[in-house]
Structure formats: C-alpha cells, structure tokens
C-alpha cells in the first residue's frame, strides 16, 4: 500500500476535516537546513491511529487549515522531542501546536530512559528496530520515493501505537500533570524566537574572556545574528566563532589592524570590515560586564553546590528520575549565585513541590 501524500488544497481540506474528529494526533516534520539560517519545512506527517499521511509543504501555498487544527485545544498533539519541529511551526504563525504531549518527556517520567531518542523508544516499546538508512534523505528533493514517504510516515504510525500506553501509565502514576506542565513550557513561543541580543549565550568559551572582551564579543554576536537572520544564512557563513573570539580579544581599531589579524576571509573583510570596526567601537563605549560566569566558586560556594547536588541525587533516586531532569547542574549553580531568586525550573511548579522547597531551605 502506498503512503498517502497530500499535495493539493482540496486533499488537505479533506484530511483536516477527518482529523478534526480525532482526540489526539501524532505529528512529525522533515526539513532541511544546510545553507540557510531558518530550517526549510518539506513535509509534515500526521497520524491519528488509523492512518498516517505526509503533507507536501513545498507544494501547498497555504497551510492555514492544518496549522489551525494543530493549534486547536480539541485534540492533543503528540510529538517526540519536538524542539526543532516547534521552532519551524512557531515561525509560520507566531505560535505552535497545543496542547502537547512529548513522548520523550513521558518516557523520562516513567523511568523508560533519560532523553531517549525516537528510535530507542520504538525499540523498547514495540521491539521494532528503526531503519536509519533513509535518515539523511534530502527532503527538499522532488519527487520523493515511496520508500522515503513510508519511512517518514512510520514515525507518526509508531508514535500512535506508543502514545496511549504512555498516557495511561502517566495517569496511573499521578504524573500526567507533571508532563502537561513541562509540555506547556515547550509551547511558549518565546523559546523559539532568536533574540540577537541574547546570541552571545551560544559562545561556549565566553566565560574565559575578560569582562571587556565579553561585551565586545556579545556585540559582535548580536550583529552576526541579525545579519544571519536577514540574509537567511548560517551564522558561521557570516563570521566564525573563532573570529569573534579573536576580534573581541584584540579589538582592532582600523582596517589595517583588522586585516593584520588574518581571521576573516577576504570577501568577509571587504563586505563587513567597516561594520565590524563600528560594532567593536560601539561596544568599547559600553560599561564592562561579566556576562558569562566561569564557576570559580569560593570554598563555601563549592560546599553549597555539593550539598545541593547531593540533595537532588537523593530526591531523584526516590522519584526514579534522572537528577539532571529534576535539576540540572546549571540551575544549581544559579541557586548558589542567586538563591531563591534564581531563574530555575526547579523553583517552579511540580519540581518546586517535590524538590525546590528543600533546596531553598538549604541555601
């Protein structure tokens, strides 16, 4: 049997009308992101437990009926680890599918696996080994072969088989509300909106730089992010991270100094040299600030962190949860620095109830 491929507005309208009656839908996407900043959506797969179909988004000028269905509160949308899917769908309309059920979070809450991948979950729950030979398919190419469409549709078919049992197990364990809370956080559009002013957080080596260099690096990252978004090109095609580090540390003030660093390709130097110099000069006029912490704790802070980690390990073992799922190290570091005012999920919702209050008491 061939895999249904929806590629006309009439076929999409008919499918949406059928799916409107379903209490839940399984959803996945296929996309490419090779030479662009934004992912290019190529397929959306939908399953309802009876059928699974692929929607050719490259052939449909208007996806509004489907997107409205995915945003409807009348049905649950089942994804597995949907971060990239949601990034794409939120960009289309400024909001994403909801309510959401993430089978990866569900598996973690049930002790099935910590951040288990889709293939691992399918093998554990269904005993099926997912064929990964088509995982590197160019989903933008047309026409797609039947084997490729079947491979894509299988994702939502397997999820449709797995979902009911996970949902029931969570309900039986009293943790369905925990999952709903975590999934509601996943639905927040702000998580998928890339603010250039926050782009410096992607620089892994920023904490090793002095405060002045951090400010300059942050300004360069903000410019690069804005440029990448505007041109729809990968960040590294604009300026590499290593170049940003060198520019922030050396802070050239002229074209000659910039060229002498030998960190930019000639074309980049010609195209963006003046803008980079102006960005550096503007950042030099800003106050110094340590944006990234290097976790160089005092002895007392080290002891506090160890104590918090021990408490989380103990509580996580009692709940049969990974400690990093309950409270990752970065959140405990934030608690050491900022106390009860820390921006940490362990101080919110169900995590605060089962663990956060105890951590606050220990600060």
Tab-separated table of N, CA and C in Angstrom, residues 227-342:
chain	number	residue	atom	x	y	z
A	227	UNK	N	22.410	39.709	11.053
A	227	UNK	CA	22.812	39.554	9.651
A	227	UNK	C	22.397	38.178	9.128
A	228	UNK	N	22.596	37.142	9.922
A	228	UNK	CA	22.235	35.789	9.505
A	228	UNK	C	20.727	35.665	9.297
A	229	UNK	N	19.961	36.270	10.192
A	229	UNK	CA	18.511	36.227	10.054
A	229	UNK	C	18.063	36.976	8.807
A	230	UNK	N	18.622	38.150	8.603
A	230	UNK	CA	18.210	38.980	7.468
A	230	UNK	C	18.559	38.324	6.140
A	231	UNK	N	19.698	37.655	6.074
A	231	UNK	CA	20.139	37.036	4.818
A	231	UNK	C	19.748	35.564	4.719
A	232	UNK	N	19.187	35.023	5.811
A	232	UNK	CA	18.820	33.613	5.879
A	232	UNK	C	20.002	32.726	5.512
A	233	UNK	N	21.091	32.962	6.220
A	233	UNK	CA	22.304	32.182	6.021
A	233	UNK	C	22.826	31.682	7.371
A	234	UNK	N	23.521	30.539	7.419
A	234	UNK	CA	24.053	30.040	8.685
A	234	UNK	C	24.980	31.065	9.334
A	235	UNK	N	24.978	31.070	10.657
A	235	UNK	CA	25.824	32.022	11.393
A	235	UNK	C	27.282	31.931	10.954
A	236	UNK	N	27.777	30.701	10.843
A	236	UNK	CA	29.207	30.548	10.537
A	236	UNK	C	29.541	31.043	9.140
A	237	UNK	N	28.537	31.176	8.271
A	237	UNK	CA	28.795	31.740	6.954
A	237	UNK	C	29.008	33.245	7.034
A	238	UNK	N	28.542	33.854	8.092
A	238	UNK	CA	28.730	35.302	8.276
A	238	UNK	C	30.105	35.548	8.901
A	239	UNK	N	30.298	35.022	10.103
A	239	UNK	CA	31.599	35.094	10.787
A	239	UNK	C	31.705	33.873	11.690
A	240	UNK	N	32.832	33.211	11.674
A	240	UNK	CA	33.051	32.045	12.527
A	240	UNK	C	33.218	32.453	13.988
A	241	UNK	N	32.904	31.531	14.903
A	241	UNK	CA	33.080	31.794	16.332
A	241	UNK	C	34.525	32.167	16.663
A	242	UNK	N	35.472	31.432	16.089
A	242	UNK	CA	36.880	31.703	16.397
A	242	UNK	C	37.254	33.145	16.038
A	243	UNK	N	36.691	33.649	14.952
A	243	UNK	CA	36.974	35.025	14.561
A	243	UNK	C	36.391	36.000	15.579
A	244	UNK	N	35.215	35.700	16.083
A	244	UNK	CA	34.610	36.580	17.093
A	244	UNK	C	35.475	36.619	18.345
A	245	UNK	N	35.985	35.478	18.770
A	245	UNK	CA	36.872	35.468	19.937
A	245	UNK	C	38.090	36.358	19.709
A	246	UNK	N	38.734	36.200	18.568
A	246	UNK	CA	39.948	36.976	18.288
A	246	UNK	C	39.643	38.470	18.183
A	247	UNK	N	38.555	38.820	17.513
A	247	UNK	CA	38.195	40.231	17.376
A	247	UNK	C	37.883	40.846	18.733
A	248	UNK	N	37.216	40.075	19.591
A	248	UNK	CA	36.863	40.605	20.911
A	248	UNK	C	38.090	40.759	21.801
A	249	UNK	N	39.049	39.875	21.643
A	249	UNK	CA	40.258	39.948	22.466
A	249	UNK	C	41.215	41.033	21.978
A	250	UNK	N	41.374	41.174	20.658
A	250	UNK	CA	42.350	42.118	20.098
A	250	UNK	C	41.739	43.498	19.846
A	251	UNK	N	40.461	43.553	19.564
A	251	UNK	CA	39.715	44.801	19.378
A	251	UNK	C	40.406	45.778	18.412
A	252	UNK	N	40.535	45.399	17.145
A	252	UNK	CA	41.186	46.277	16.161
A	252	UNK	C	40.408	47.587	15.989
A	253	UNK	N	41.139	48.661	15.652
A	253	UNK	CA	40.514	49.978	15.504
A	253	UNK	C	40.597	50.516	14.084
A	254	UNK	N	41.258	49.785	13.202
A	254	UNK	CA	41.385	50.256	11.823
A	254	UNK	C	41.325	49.071	10.872
A	255	UNK	N	41.160	49.398	9.611
A	255	UNK	CA	41.153	48.357	8.583
A	255	UNK	C	42.471	47.595	8.560
A	256	UNK	N	43.557	48.307	8.707
A	256	UNK	CA	44.859	47.658	8.688
A	256	UNK	C	45.004	46.682	9.855
A	257	UNK	N	44.582	47.106	11.047
A	257	UNK	CA	44.667	46.229	12.209
A	257	UNK	C	43.748	45.019	12.037
A	258	UNK	N	42.576	45.253	11.487
A	258	UNK	CA	41.632	44.162	11.258
A	258	UNK	C	42.199	43.157	10.260
A	259	UNK	N	42.766	43.641	9.192
A	259	UNK	CA	43.347	42.764	8.179
A	259	UNK	C	44.536	41.992	8.731
A	260	UNK	N	45.323	42.649	9.582
A	260	UNK	CA	46.528	42.019	10.121
A	260	UNK	C	46.216	40.824	11.020
A	261	UNK	N	45.004	40.768	11.562
A	261	UNK	CA	44.640	39.641	12.427
A	261	UNK	C	44.487	38.340	11.640
A	262	UNK	N	44.198	38.450	10.346
A	262	UNK	CA	44.065	37.282	9.465
A	262	UNK	C	43.036	36.273	9.982
A	263	UNK	N	41.908	36.781	10.463
A	263	UNK	CA	40.854	35.892	10.972
A	263	UNK	C	39.616	35.900	10.085
A	264	UNK	N	39.606	36.784	9.069
A	264	UNK	CA	38.441	36.896	8.201
A	264	UNK	C	38.817	36.573	6.760
A	265	UNK	N	37.981	35.828	6.045
A	265	UNK	CA	38.216	35.626	4.615
A	265	UNK	C	38.193	36.972	3.894
A	266	UNK	N	38.919	37.120	2.815
A	266	UNK	CA	38.973	38.406	2.106
A	266	UNK	C	37.594	38.965	1.760
A	267	UNK	N	36.693	38.104	1.333
A	267	UNK	CA	35.363	38.594	0.957
A	267	UNK	C	34.614	39.147	2.171
A	268	UNK	N	34.740	38.474	3.327
A	268	UNK	CA	34.090	38.953	4.548
A	268	UNK	C	34.708	40.264	4.995
A	269	UNK	N	36.035	40.355	4.897
A	269	UNK	CA	36.727	41.593	5.278
A	269	UNK	C	36.260	42.752	4.412
A	270	UNK	N	36.116	42.506	3.132
A	270	UNK	CA	35.695	43.568	2.230
A	270	UNK	C	34.239	43.962	2.477
A	271	UNK	N	33.413	42.977	2.694
A	271	UNK	CA	31.977	43.241	2.813
A	271	UNK	C	31.588	43.811	4.171
A	272	UNK	N	32.223	43.313	5.241
A	272	UNK	CA	31.757	43.659	6.584
A	272	UNK	C	32.801	44.368	7.440
A	273	UNK	N	33.980	44.625	6.886
A	273	UNK	CA	35.053	45.191	7.703
A	273	UNK	C	34.662	46.460	8.433
A	274	UNK	N	34.097	47.417	7.729
A	274	UNK	CA	33.734	48.687	8.358
A	274	UNK	C	32.671	48.486	9.426
A	275	UNK	N	31.699	47.612	9.154
A	275	UNK	CA	30.639	47.363	10.134
A	275	UNK	C	31.197	46.700	11.383
A	276	UNK	N	32.118	45.773	11.205
A	276	UNK	CA	32.722	45.117	12.357
A	276	UNK	C	33.508	46.113	13.206
A	277	UNK	N	34.255	46.987	12.564
A	277	UNK	CA	35.010	48.003	13.314
A	277	UNK	C	34.067	48.927	14.069
A	278	UNK	N	32.970	49.315	13.433
A	278	UNK	CA	31.997	50.195	14.100
A	278	UNK	C	31.341	49.482	15.270
A	279	UNK	N	31.069	48.185	15.115
A	279	UNK	CA	30.454	47.413	16.199
A	279	UNK	C	31.400	47.309	17.384
A	280	UNK	N	32.667	47.076	17.105
A	280	UNK	CA	33.666	46.996	18.178
A	280	UNK	C	33.796	48.345	18.884
A	281	UNK	N	33.846	49.421	18.113
A	281	UNK	CA	33.974	50.758	18.711
A	281	UNK	C	32.779	51.076	19.602
A	282	UNK	N	31.590	50.742	19.142
A	282	UNK	CA	30.396	50.995	19.944
A	282	UNK	C	30.416	50.182	21.235
A	283	UNK	N	30.848	48.922	21.145
A	283	UNK	CA	30.901	48.078	22.338
A	283	UNK	C	31.945	48.586	23.338
A	284	UNK	N	33.026	49.167	22.828
A	284	UNK	CA	34.061	49.704	23.713
A	284	UNK	C	33.546	50.868	24.546
A	285	UNK	N	32.519	51.523	24.065
A	285	UNK	CA	31.952	52.659	24.803
A	285	UNK	C	30.976	52.219	25.884
A	286	UNK	N	30.624	50.933	25.894
A	286	UNK	CA	29.693	50.422	26.899
A	286	UNK	C	30.447	50.055	28.177
A	287	UNK	N	29.751	50.034	29.311
A	287	UNK	CA	30.400	49.620	30.563
A	287	UNK	C	30.850	48.170	30.490
A	288	UNK	N	31.916	47.850	31.180
A	288	UNK	CA	32.352	46.467	31.261
A	288	UNK	C	31.297	45.649	32.001
A	289	UNK	N	31.189	44.374	31.625
A	289	UNK	CA	30.233	43.487	32.298
A	289	UNK	C	30.664	42.046	32.101
A	290	UNK	N	30.582	41.265	33.173
A	290	UNK	CA	30.868	39.837	33.050
A	290	UNK	C	29.552	39.142	32.738
A	291	UNK	N	29.362	38.808	31.489
A	291	UNK	CA	28.110	38.210	31.041
A	291	UNK	C	28.044	36.715	31.334
A	292	UNK	N	29.177	36.039	31.192
A	292	UNK	CA	29.236	34.591	31.409
A	292	UNK	C	30.082	34.296	32.642
A	293	UNK	N	29.572	33.446	33.499
A	293	UNK	CA	30.293	33.085	34.708
A	293	UNK	C	31.213	31.915	34.434
A	294	UNK	N	32.327	31.899	35.139
A	294	UNK	CA	33.290	30.812	34.943
A	294	UNK	C	33.229	29.768	36.045
A	295	UNK	N	32.231	29.874	36.924
A	295	UNK	CA	32.041	28.912	38.008
A	295	UNK	C	33.262	28.781	38.914
A	296	UNK	N	33.979	29.891	39.091
A	296	UNK	CA	35.101	29.857	40.026
A	296	UNK	C	34.554	30.188	41.412
A	297	UNK	N	34.088	29.152	42.103
A	297	UNK	CA	33.435	29.334	43.387
A	297	UNK	C	34.446	29.535	44.516
A	298	UNK	N	33.976	30.202	45.539
A	298	UNK	CA	34.725	30.226	46.794
A	298	UNK	C	34.567	28.858	47.451
A	299	UNK	N	35.418	28.526	48.426
A	299	UNK	CA	35.262	27.237	49.118
A	299	UNK	C	33.857	27.040	49.681
A	300	UNK	N	33.269	28.112	50.230
A	300	UNK	CA	31.913	27.993	50.796
A	300	UNK	C	30.886	27.708	49.699
A	301	UNK	N	31.054	28.352	48.550
A	301	UNK	CA	30.121	28.124	47.448
A	301	UNK	C	30.257	26.707	46.895
A	302	UNK	N	31.488	26.197	46.841
A	302	UNK	CA	31.698	24.829	46.380
A	302	UNK	C	30.978	23.832	47.282
A	303	UNK	N	31.071	24.060	48.575
A	303	UNK	CA	30.406	23.167	49.519
A	303	UNK	C	28.894	23.246	49.368
A	304	UNK	N	28.405	24.451	49.138
A	304	UNK	CA	26.956	24.606	48.964
A	304	UNK	C	26.489	23.875	47.714
A	305	UNK	N	27.267	23.974	46.628
A	305	UNK	CA	26.893	23.295	45.400
A	305	UNK	C	26.890	21.783	45.605
A	306	UNK	N	27.896	21.271	46.282
A	306	UNK	CA	27.946	19.833	46.547
A	306	UNK	C	26.746	19.383	47.359
A	307	UNK	N	26.364	20.199	48.336
A	307	UNK	CA	25.213	19.846	49.173
A	307	UNK	C	23.928	19.830	48.357
A	308	UNK	N	23.770	20.809	47.486
A	308	UNK	CA	22.578	20.853	46.644
A	308	UNK	C	22.545	19.661	45.695
A	309	UNK	N	23.698	19.336	45.114
A	309	UNK	CA	23.760	18.191	44.201
A	309	UNK	C	23.404	16.895	44.928
A	310	UNK	N	23.870	16.752	46.144
A	310	UNK	CA	23.570	15.543	46.916
A	310	UNK	C	22.078	15.441	47.207
A	311	UNK	N	21.458	16.571	47.539
A	311	UNK	CA	20.026	16.552	47.805
A	311	UNK	C	19.237	16.180	46.556
A	312	UNK	N	19.647	16.716	45.420
A	312	UNK	CA	18.956	16.407	44.171
A	312	UNK	C	19.149	14.931	43.816
A	313	UNK	N	20.344	14.412	43.982
A	313	UNK	CA	20.594	12.998	43.692
A	313	UNK	C	19.705	12.104	44.548
A	314	UNK	N	19.597	12.434	45.813
A	314	UNK	CA	18.776	11.628	46.718
A	314	UNK	C	17.310	11.665	46.317
A	315	UNK	N	16.808	12.885	46.066
A	315	UNK	CA	15.394	13.031	45.724
A	315	UNK	C	15.106	12.390	44.355
A	316	UNK	N	16.018	12.540	43.417
A	316	UNK	CA	15.819	11.952	42.096
A	316	UNK	C	15.754	10.428	42.191
A	317	UNK	N	16.602	9.827	43.008
A	317	UNK	CA	16.578	8.373	43.187
A	317	UNK	C	15.246	7.930	43.787
A	318	UNK	N	14.732	8.698	44.730
A	318	UNK	CA	13.438	8.363	45.344
A	318	UNK	C	12.306	8.402	44.320
A	319	UNK	N	12.402	9.327	43.368
A	319	UNK	CA	11.357	9.507	42.360
A	319	UNK	C	11.606	8.688	41.099
A	320	UNK	N	12.741	7.982	41.048
A	320	UNK	CA	13.151	7.235	39.854
A	320	UNK	C	13.224	8.165	38.639
A	321	UNK	N	13.877	9.284	38.829
A	321	UNK	CA	14.089	10.265	37.771
A	321	UNK	C	15.577	10.578	37.651
A	322	UNK	N	16.053	10.947	36.477
A	322	UNK	CA	17.443	11.405	36.358
A	322	UNK	C	17.616	12.714	37.129
A	323	UNK	N	18.709	12.839	37.831
A	323	UNK	CA	18.958	14.065	38.589
A	323	UNK	C	18.989	15.278	37.672
A	324	UNK	N	19.538	15.122	36.475
A	324	UNK	CA	19.645	16.246	35.553
A	324	UNK	C	18.275	16.678	35.027
A	325	UNK	N	17.311	15.784	35.039
A	325	UNK	CA	15.947	16.127	34.625
A	325	UNK	C	15.239	16.903	35.731
A	326	UNK	N	15.519	16.536	36.957
A	326	UNK	CA	14.916	17.221	38.094
A	326	UNK	C	15.529	18.603	38.288
A	327	UNK	N	16.851	18.694	38.248
A	327	UNK	CA	17.544	19.981	38.423
A	327	UNK	C	18.944	19.867	37.846
A	328	UNK	N	19.162	20.308	36.604
A	328	UNK	CA	20.499	20.232	36.012
A	328	UNK	C	21.504	21.101	36.771
A	329	UNK	N	22.758	20.792	36.571
A	329	UNK	CA	23.814	21.495	37.309
A	329	UNK	C	23.745	23.006	37.109
A	330	UNK	N	23.436	23.451	35.892
A	330	UNK	CA	23.387	24.897	35.640
A	330	UNK	C	22.372	25.587	36.544
A	331	UNK	N	21.269	24.911	36.844
A	331	UNK	CA	20.270	25.513	37.730
A	331	UNK	C	20.776	25.560	39.165
A	332	UNK	N	21.518	24.536	39.574
A	332	UNK	CA	22.074	24.540	40.928
A	332	UNK	C	23.144	25.624	41.064
A	333	UNK	N	23.912	25.848	40.007
A	333	UNK	CA	24.878	26.949	40.013
A	333	UNK	C	24.137	28.273	40.168
A	334	UNK	N	23.026	28.430	39.457
A	334	UNK	CA	22.230	29.651	39.581
A	334	UNK	C	21.722	29.825	41.005
A	335	UNK	N	21.353	28.717	41.660
A	335	UNK	CA	20.906	28.806	43.055
A	335	UNK	C	22.033	29.269	43.975
A	336	UNK	N	23.226	28.765	43.715
A	336	UNK	CA	24.376	29.181	44.534
A	336	UNK	C	24.605	30.690	44.400
A	337	UNK	N	24.502	31.192	43.173
A	337	UNK	CA	24.742	32.612	42.934
A	337	UNK	C	23.568	33.486	43.384
A	338	UNK	N	22.350	33.082	43.026
A	338	UNK	CA	21.191	33.970	43.165
A	338	UNK	C	20.171	33.537	44.200
A	339	UNK	N	20.395	32.409	44.840
A	339	UNK	CA	19.494	31.965	45.891
A	339	UNK	C	18.087	31.699	45.386
A	340	UNK	N	17.111	32.020	46.206
A	340	UNK	CA	15.711	31.738	45.883
A	340	UNK	C	15.197	32.566	44.720
A	341	UNK	N	15.961	33.569	44.283
A	341	UNK	CA	15.556	34.402	43.140
A	341	UNK	C	16.101	33.874	41.821
A	342	UNK	N	16.760	32.735	41.860
A	342	UNK	CA	17.365	32.185	40.644
A	342	UNK	C	16.300	31.855	39.600
